Coordinates of C-alpha atoms and ligand atoms in Angstrom, one line a residue:
K1 CA 10.6 28.6 27.4
A2 CA 13.5 29.6 28.8
A3 CA 15.3 29.9 25.5
M4 CA 12.5 32.7 24.6
E5 CA 12.9 34.2 27.7
S6 CA 16.8 34.5 26.8
G7 CA 15.3 35.9 23.7
V8 CA 17.4 32.8 21.6
A9 CA 13.6 31.3 20.6
R10 CA 13.4 28.4 18.2
K11 CA 13.3 28.7 14.8
P12 CA 9.9 27.7 13.7
I13 CA 9.8 24.8 11.6
E14 CA 9.2 25.9 8.0
N15 CA 9.0 22.5 6.0
W16 CA 8.3 19.4 7.5
E17 CA 9.1 17.0 5.1
A18 CA 12.7 18.2 5.0
Y19 CA 12.6 18.5 8.3
H20 CA 11.3 14.7 8.5
Q21 CA 13.8 13.8 6.3
E22 CA 16.6 15.0 8.3
L23 CA 15.6 13.0 11.5
L24 CA 15.6 9.7 9.6
T25 CA 19.1 10.6 8.6
R26 CA 20.3 12.0 11.7
I27 CA 18.8 8.3 13.2
G28 CA 20.3 6.4 10.1
I29 CA 17.5 5.3 8.4
D30 CA 18.3 4.1 4.9
Q31 CA 16.0 6.2 2.2
K32 CA 17.8 4.3 -0.9
L33 CA 15.0 2.4 -1.4
M34 CA 12.7 4.8 -1.6
N35 CA 14.3 7.4 -3.0
R36 CA 15.3 4.8 -6.5
I37 CA 11.6 4.8 -6.5
I38 CA 10.9 8.0 -6.6
S39 CA 13.5 8.6 -9.3
Q40 CA 12.0 6.2 -11.2
A41 CA 8.7 7.5 -10.8
K42 CA 9.7 10.5 -12.3
Q43 CA 10.8 9.2 -15.5
D44 CA 7.2 8.9 -17.0
P45 CA 5.0 10.5 -14.1
K46 CA 1.1 8.8 -14.7
R47 CA -2.3 10.4 -13.7
V48 CA -3.0 9.8 -10.3
V49 CA -6.7 10.2 -8.9
F50 CA -7.1 11.1 -5.3
A51 CA -10.3 10.0 -3.7
E52 CA -10.0 12.3 -1.1
A53 CA -9.0 15.6 -2.8
D54 CA -11.2 17.8 -0.4
H55 CA -8.6 17.0 2.6
I56 CA -5.7 19.6 3.3
K57 CA -2.9 16.4 3.6
I58 CA -4.0 15.0 0.6
L59 CA -3.8 18.3 -1.8
K60 CA -0.4 18.9 0.1
A61 CA 1.0 15.9 -1.1
A62 CA -0.6 16.1 -4.6
Q63 CA 1.6 19.5 -4.5
V64 CA 4.5 17.8 -3.9
V65 CA 4.1 15.5 -6.2
K66 CA 3.0 17.9 -9.1
D67 CA 6.2 20.0 -8.0
Q68 CA 8.4 17.0 -8.2
K69 CA 6.8 15.8 -11.7
I70 CA 6.2 12.3 -9.9
A71 CA 2.6 12.2 -11.0
T72 CA -0.5 14.4 -12.3
P73 CA -2.8 14.9 -9.9
I74 CA -6.1 14.3 -10.6
L75 CA -8.4 16.0 -7.5
L76 CA -11.8 13.8 -6.9
G77 CA -14.0 15.6 -4.2
N78 CA -15.8 18.3 -3.6
R79 CA -15.3 21.0 -5.6
K80 CA -15.8 23.8 -3.5
K81 CA -13.8 22.5 -0.6
I82 CA -11.0 21.6 -2.7
E83 CA -10.8 25.0 -4.3
R84 CA -11.1 26.9 -0.7
I85 CA -8.4 24.7 0.9
I86 CA -6.3 25.6 -2.0
Q87 CA -6.3 29.5 -1.9
E88 CA -6.3 29.3 1.9
N89 CA -2.7 27.4 1.6
N90 CA -1.9 29.0 -1.7
L91 CA -1.6 26.1 -3.2
D92 CA -0.6 26.0 -7.2
L93 CA -2.7 23.3 -8.2
G94 CA -5.3 25.1 -10.6
D95 CA -4.2 23.3 -13.6
S96 CA -5.9 19.9 -12.5
L97 CA -8.4 18.1 -13.0
I98 CA -11.0 18.6 -10.9
L99 CA -14.0 16.3 -10.3
D100 CA -16.8 16.2 -8.2
T101 CA -18.9 13.0 -8.7
Y102 CA -22.5 15.3 -7.6
E103 CA -21.7 17.2 -10.5
E104 CA -20.7 14.4 -12.9
D105 CA -23.7 13.6 -14.8
E106 CA -22.5 12.3 -18.3
R107 CA -19.6 10.0 -16.1
R108 CA -21.6 9.2 -13.3
E109 CA -24.3 7.9 -15.5
R110 CA -21.5 6.0 -17.7
Y111 CA -19.8 4.4 -14.8
A112 CA -23.1 3.3 -12.8
Q113 CA -23.6 1.4 -16.3
V114 CA -20.2 0.1 -15.9
L115 CA -20.6 -0.8 -12.6
F116 CA -24.2 -2.6 -13.2
E117 CA -22.4 -5.1 -15.4
K118 CA -19.9 -5.8 -13.5
R119 CA -22.1 -6.7 -10.5
K120 CA -25.6 -7.1 -12.1
R121 CA -25.4 -11.3 -10.8
K122 CA -23.8 -9.9 -7.8
G123 CA -27.6 -8.6 -7.0
L124 CA -26.8 -4.8 -7.6
S125 CA -29.9 -2.9 -9.5
M126 CA -28.9 -0.1 -11.9
F127 CA -30.7 1.8 -9.5
E128 CA -28.3 1.3 -6.7
S129 CA -25.2 1.3 -9.3
R130 CA -26.5 5.1 -10.0
R131 CA -26.4 5.6 -6.1
L132 CA -23.2 3.8 -5.3
V133 CA -20.7 6.1 -8.4
R134 CA -21.3 8.7 -6.2
D135 CA -18.6 7.4 -3.5
R136 CA -15.3 8.7 -4.8
N137 CA -13.8 4.9 -4.1
Y138 CA -16.5 3.3 -6.8
F139 CA -16.0 6.6 -9.0
G140 CA -11.9 6.5 -8.7
S141 CA -11.6 2.8 -9.1
I142 CA -14.0 3.2 -12.2
M143 CA -11.9 6.1 -13.9
V144 CA -8.9 3.4 -13.5
E145 CA -10.6 0.1 -15.0
L146 CA -11.7 2.7 -18.1
N147 CA -8.1 4.3 -18.2
E148 CA -9.0 7.6 -17.3
A149 CA -6.6 7.3 -14.6
D150 CA -3.6 5.4 -14.3
A151 CA -3.7 4.9 -10.3
L152 CA -6.1 5.1 -7.5
I153 CA -5.2 6.6 -3.9
S154 CA -7.5 6.7 -0.8
G155 CA -7.8 5.6 2.3
L156 CA -6.7 8.3 4.3
T157 CA -9.8 9.3 5.5
R158 CA -11.9 5.8 5.6
D159 CA -11.4 2.4 7.3
Y160 CA -9.4 0.2 4.9
S161 CA -12.1 -2.1 4.8
K162 CA -14.4 0.5 3.1
T163 CA -11.4 1.7 0.9
I164 CA -10.7 -1.5 -0.3
S165 CA -14.6 -2.9 -0.9
P166 CA -15.5 -0.7 -4.2
A167 CA -11.9 -1.5 -5.6
L168 CA -12.1 -5.2 -5.1
Q169 CA -15.6 -5.0 -6.9
V170 CA -14.4 -3.3 -9.9
I171 CA -11.1 -3.8 -10.5
G172 CA -10.5 -7.6 -9.0
V173 CA -7.4 -9.9 -8.8
E174 CA -5.1 -9.8 -11.6
E175 CA -5.3 -13.2 -13.4
G176 CA -3.7 -16.2 -11.8
I177 CA -4.0 -14.0 -8.4
N178 CA -6.5 -15.4 -5.7
K179 CA -6.4 -13.2 -3.0
V180 CA -4.9 -9.7 -3.0
A181 CA -2.6 -9.1 0.4
G182 CA -0.7 -6.0 1.5
M183 CA 2.9 -5.8 2.1
Y184 CA 4.5 -3.2 4.2
I185 CA 8.5 -2.0 3.5
I186 CA 10.4 -1.2 6.7
L187 CA 12.9 1.3 6.8
S188 CA 15.5 0.5 9.5
K189 CA 18.9 1.3 10.1
K190 CA 20.3 -2.1 8.7
E191 CA 18.7 -3.2 5.0
P192 CA 15.3 -2.6 4.6
Y193 CA 12.6 -5.5 5.3
F194 CA 9.4 -6.5 3.9
F195 CA 6.2 -7.7 6.0
A196 CA 2.9 -9.5 4.3
D197 CA 0.2 -9.7 4.9
T198 CA -0.2 -6.7 7.3
T199 CA -3.6 -5.3 5.8
V200 CA -6.3 -7.3 4.0
N201 CA -6.8 -11.9 4.4
V202 CA -7.8 -11.9 7.8
N203 CA -7.2 -16.3 8.7
P204 CA -5.7 -16.8 5.2
T205 CA -6.2 -20.7 4.0
T206 CA -2.9 -23.0 3.6
E207 CA -3.2 -22.3 0.1
E208 CA -4.2 -18.6 0.4
L209 CA -0.6 -17.8 2.2
C210 CA 0.9 -19.9 -0.2
D211 CA 0.0 -17.4 -2.7
I212 CA 0.7 -14.4 -0.1
I213 CA 4.3 -15.8 -0.1
G214 CA 4.5 -15.6 -4.2
L215 CA 2.7 -12.2 -4.1
T216 CA 5.2 -10.8 -1.7
A217 CA 8.1 -12.4 -3.7
R218 CA 7.2 -10.5 -6.6
A219 CA 6.6 -7.2 -4.9
V220 CA 9.8 -7.3 -2.9
R221 CA 11.8 -7.8 -6.2
F222 CA 9.5 -5.0 -7.7
F223 CA 11.8 -3.2 -5.3
D224 CA 14.9 -4.2 -6.6
T225 CA 15.6 -6.7 -3.8
E226 CA 16.1 -10.4 -3.3
P227 CA 13.7 -11.7 -1.1
R228 CA 14.8 -13.8 1.8
I229 CA 11.3 -14.8 3.1
A230 CA 10.8 -16.2 6.3
V231 CA 7.5 -18.0 6.9
L232 CA 5.9 -17.4 10.5
S233 CA 4.8 -18.7 13.6
Y234 CA 5.3 -19.1 17.3
S235 CA 7.6 -22.4 16.6
N236 CA 10.6 -23.5 14.6
F237 CA 10.5 -25.8 12.1
G238 CA 8.3 -28.5 14.4
S239 CA 8.8 -27.6 17.6
N240 CA 5.4 -26.6 18.3
N241 CA 1.9 -27.8 17.4
G242 CA -1.3 -26.5 16.6
P243 CA -3.2 -25.6 13.8
F244 CA -1.0 -21.8 13.1
P245 CA 2.3 -23.5 13.0
E246 CA 1.0 -26.4 10.8
K247 CA -0.6 -23.9 8.3
A248 CA 2.7 -21.9 8.3
R249 CA 4.8 -25.1 7.7
L250 CA 2.3 -26.4 4.8
A251 CA 2.1 -23.2 3.2
T252 CA 6.1 -23.4 3.3
E253 CA 6.4 -26.6 1.2
M254 CA 3.8 -25.5 -0.5
A255 CA 5.8 -22.6 -1.9
K256 CA 8.8 -24.1 -2.0
E257 CA 7.4 -26.3 -4.4
R258 CA 5.7 -23.5 -6.7
Y259 CA 8.5 -20.9 -6.7
P260 CA 11.6 -22.9 -6.5
H261 CA 13.5 -19.7 -7.5
V262 CA 12.8 -17.9 -4.4
L263 CA 14.4 -18.2 -1.2
I264 CA 11.9 -19.5 1.4
D265 CA 11.3 -21.4 4.7
G266 CA 9.5 -21.7 7.8
E267 CA 7.9 -22.2 10.0
M268 CA 9.9 -20.3 12.4
Q269 CA 9.8 -18.0 15.2
A270 CA 10.4 -14.0 14.2
N271 CA 13.9 -13.5 16.1
T272 CA 15.3 -16.9 14.4
A273 CA 14.3 -15.4 11.0
L274 CA 16.6 -12.2 11.1
N275 CA 18.9 -13.7 13.6
T276 CA 21.9 -15.6 11.7
A277 CA 23.8 -17.0 14.6
L278 CA 20.9 -18.1 16.0
L279 CA 20.1 -19.7 12.9
R280 CA 23.3 -21.1 12.2
E281 CA 23.6 -22.4 15.8
H282 CA 20.0 -24.4 16.1
Y283 CA 18.8 -24.6 12.6
P284 CA 22.2 -24.6 10.1
F285 CA 20.1 -27.0 7.5
S286 CA 17.6 -23.6 7.2
E287 CA 17.9 -22.0 3.6
L288 CA 17.9 -18.8 5.4
A289 CA 21.0 -19.8 7.6
E290 CA 23.8 -17.9 5.6
K291 CA 22.1 -14.6 5.5
G292 CA 18.8 -14.5 7.6
A293 CA 14.9 -13.2 6.4
N294 CA 14.7 -10.1 5.0
T295 CA 10.9 -10.7 3.9
L296 CA 8.5 -11.8 6.8
V297 CA 5.1 -13.5 6.0
F298 CA 2.5 -13.6 9.0
P299 CA 0.2 -16.4 9.2
D300 CA -2.7 -14.2 9.9
L301 CA -3.8 -10.7 9.9
T302 CA -3.4 -10.2 13.5
S303 CA 0.2 -10.4 14.1
G304 CA 1.1 -9.1 10.6
N305 CA -0.9 -6.2 11.6
I306 CA 0.1 -5.4 14.8
A307 CA 3.7 -6.6 14.2
Y308 CA 4.2 -3.4 11.5
K309 CA 2.5 -0.6 13.7
L310 CA 4.9 -1.6 16.7
L311 CA 7.7 -1.0 14.6
Q312 CA 6.2 1.8 13.3
E313 CA 5.9 3.2 16.7
I314 CA 8.4 2.4 18.9
G315 CA 11.1 0.4 16.5
G316 CA 12.9 3.4 15.6
A317 CA 12.2 2.1 11.3
E318 CA 9.9 4.1 9.2
A319 CA 7.1 1.9 7.4
I320 CA 6.0 2.4 4.1
G321 CA 2.6 1.2 3.0
P322 CA 0.6 -0.3 2.4
V323 CA 1.5 -1.6 -1.1
L324 CA -1.3 -3.5 -2.6
M325 CA -0.4 -6.7 -4.3
G326 CA -2.4 -8.3 -6.5
M327 CA -5.5 -5.8 -8.2
R328 CA -5.5 -6.2 -11.6
K329 CA -4.7 -1.9 -11.7
P330 CA -2.9 -0.1 -9.7
V331 CA -4.8 0.8 -6.5
H332 CA -3.3 1.4 -3.1
I333 CA -5.0 2.5 0.2
L334 CA -3.0 5.0 2.6
Q335 CA -3.2 3.8 6.6
L336 CA -5.7 5.6 8.4
G337 CA -4.1 9.3 9.2
S338 CA -1.1 8.7 6.5
S339 CA 1.5 12.0 6.9
I340 CA 1.9 13.8 3.3
R341 CA 5.6 12.0 3.4
E342 CA 3.9 8.6 3.5
I343 CA 1.3 9.6 0.8
V344 CA 4.1 11.0 -1.2
N345 CA 5.8 7.6 -1.1
M346 CA 2.7 5.7 -1.8
V347 CA 1.8 8.2 -4.7
A348 CA 5.7 7.1 -6.3
I349 CA 5.0 3.5 -5.5
A350 CA 1.9 3.4 -7.2
V351 CA 2.9 5.5 -10.4
V352 CA 5.9 2.9 -11.0
D353 CA 3.1 0.1 -10.7
A354 CA 1.3 1.8 -13.1
Q355 CA 4.6 1.9 -15.4
N356 CA 5.0 -1.8 -15.1
Y357 CA 1.9 -2.4 -15.3
N358 CA 1.6 -0.7 -18.8
K359 CA 4.9 -2.7 -19.8
G360 CA 2.8 -6.1 -18.9
L361 CA 4.9 -6.7 -15.9
Ligands
ACO1 N1 -8.4 -10.8 -2.3 C1 -9.4 -10.7 -3.4 N2 -10.7 -10.8 -3.9 C2 -11.0 -10.7 -2.2 C3 -10.5 -10.6 -1.4 C4 -9.2 -10.6 -1.5 N3 -8.1 -10.5 -0.6 N4 -11.3 -10.5 0.2 C5 -12.4 -10.6 -1.1 N5 -12.3 -10.5 -1.9 C6 -13.4 -10.5 -3.3 C7 -14.6 -11.1 -2.1 O1 -15.2 -12.5 -2.7 C8 -15.7 -10.6 -3.5 O2 -16.1 -11.2 -4.5 P1 -17.6 -11.1 -5.9 O3 -16.9 -10.5 -6.7 O4 -17.1 -12.7 -6.3 O5 -18.3 -11.0 -5.0 C9 -15.2 -9.1 -3.9 O6 -13.5 -9.4 -3.5 C10 -15.6 -7.7 -3.3 O7 -15.8 -8.2 -1.8 P2 -16.5 -6.9 -0.8 O8 -17.5 -8.5 -0.7 O9 -16.9 -6.3 -0.8 O10 -15.9 -7.5 0.8 P3 -15.2 -9.0 1.5 O11 -17.2 -9.1 2.8 O12 -15.0 -9.8 0.7 O13 -14.2 -8.4 2.4 C11 -12.5 -7.2 2.6 C12 -13.1 -7.9 1.9 C13 -12.8 -5.8 3.2 C14 -11.0 -7.0 1.9 C15 -12.5 -8.0 3.7 O14 -11.6 -9.1 4.2 C16 -11.6 -7.3 5.4 O15 -12.1 -6.8 6.1 N6 -10.1 -7.6 5.4 C17 -9.4 -6.9 6.8 C18 -9.6 -5.2 6.2 C19 -8.7 -4.7 7.4 O16 -9.2 -4.5 8.5 N7 -7.2 -4.5 7.8 C20 -6.8 -4.0 9.0 C21 -6.3 -2.5 9.2 S1 -5.6 -2.4 7.4 C22 -4.1 -0.6 8.0 O17 -3.6 -1.2 8.8 C23 -3.8 -0.1 6.7

C-alpha cells in the first residue's frame, strides 16, 4: 500500500510459471532432473489425452506443452466450455483434437464394446458399459488402451481413487506386476529424493511392499538416478517390535533377495535413512551407511501420503508426481488441485513413459 501511495507500485506478475521457476532457483531447489525429462519428452512428443480439458488450468498446461513441443494434446471434455475458455483466455489450441464424450456416438459405442469385453465377467452389463464410457476417465483410458492416444492425464478435479479405478479396470497392471503404486519426486536443495507408495496401496502386505520396492527402484532409474532404498518404519533394525516394523523388515529381506543389484536396507526410521553420520555411528553394518538413502519406501499409505504432503507444504521442497508405477500403459493421475507447472511436469513424465513403453522398456 505504501508503495502504491508513493507512486512505486509493484509490477504485476505477468508470467507465473517464470516467476515460480525464479523463486525455486532463488531458494536453491535443483531443477536439473525435471529439465532433463522435459528435454527428453521434446525429442519425441506423444499424444496425451487430458480427461479434464474443460478446466482452465488444464487448457493452460495444454498450451504450454503444445508450445514447447512436449506433447500433442487431445482435449476431452465439454466442447462448448473448452471453446469458451480457449477464447476467453486467448489460447491458441484451435487445431487440437477436442472430444466431447456426449457427441462421440461412434467412439462411445466402440469403447462400450471394449469395456464390456473386459468387464463382462466382473458383473458389467452392456447397458452399464454404455453409461460408463460417457465418463471421461473410462473414455480416456480406452483411448490409451486402443492406441488412439499415448498417455492419459487426469485427476485435477476428482478424488484420486475415483480417477484411478477406471484406469485399473481398463488398462490394469503390466505383466509380472501385482500392484501399481505411486511415487513422488521431492526436489530439494540437496539431491532429489523419491518417496513411495504415496498414493495407492492403503496397507500393503509384506509381499506387496516388496513389489513396491522393485517398482520404485525401476522408476528411480527411469529418472537417471541410482536408487539407494530405505524401507521405513518407527524402529531401526529390530529396535522395536510390532506388525509394522516386522512387515518392513521382512519386505526388506525379501527385496534384497529378489533385487540383488539394488541397494536396499531397513527397517529404519526416516532420520536414520537420511543421516549418514547417524548411520555410520550406530549402524555401520548398513548398506546405506556410506551415502544414506535417496529413496524412501513407506510401510503404508498413511505415512507415505502424510510425509510428502508435509514436505510440500512446509519443507522448502517441490514435490513432483504422483508418478504412477506399474500400469500396463502410461496413465498419470494428478494431485487434486495441481498447479499448471505441476501438470506440465506430469505431462513430460507421461510422454517419456510413453516413449519408453514404445521401446518395450
Ligand atoms: N494395483 C493393481 N490393481 C489393483 C490395485 C493396485 N494397487 N488396487 C486394486 N486393483 C485392482 C482391483 O483388484 C480390481 O481388479 P479386477 O479388475 O480384477 O476387478 C481393479 O484393479 C479395479 O479396481 P476397483 O474395483 O476399481 O478399485 P478397488 O476398490 O480395488 O480400489 C483403489 C483400488 C481405488 C486404488 C483403492 O485401493 C484406494 O482407494 N486407494 C487409496 C487411494 C487414495 O485415496 N490415495 C490417497 C490420496 S492420492 C494423492 O495424494 C495424490
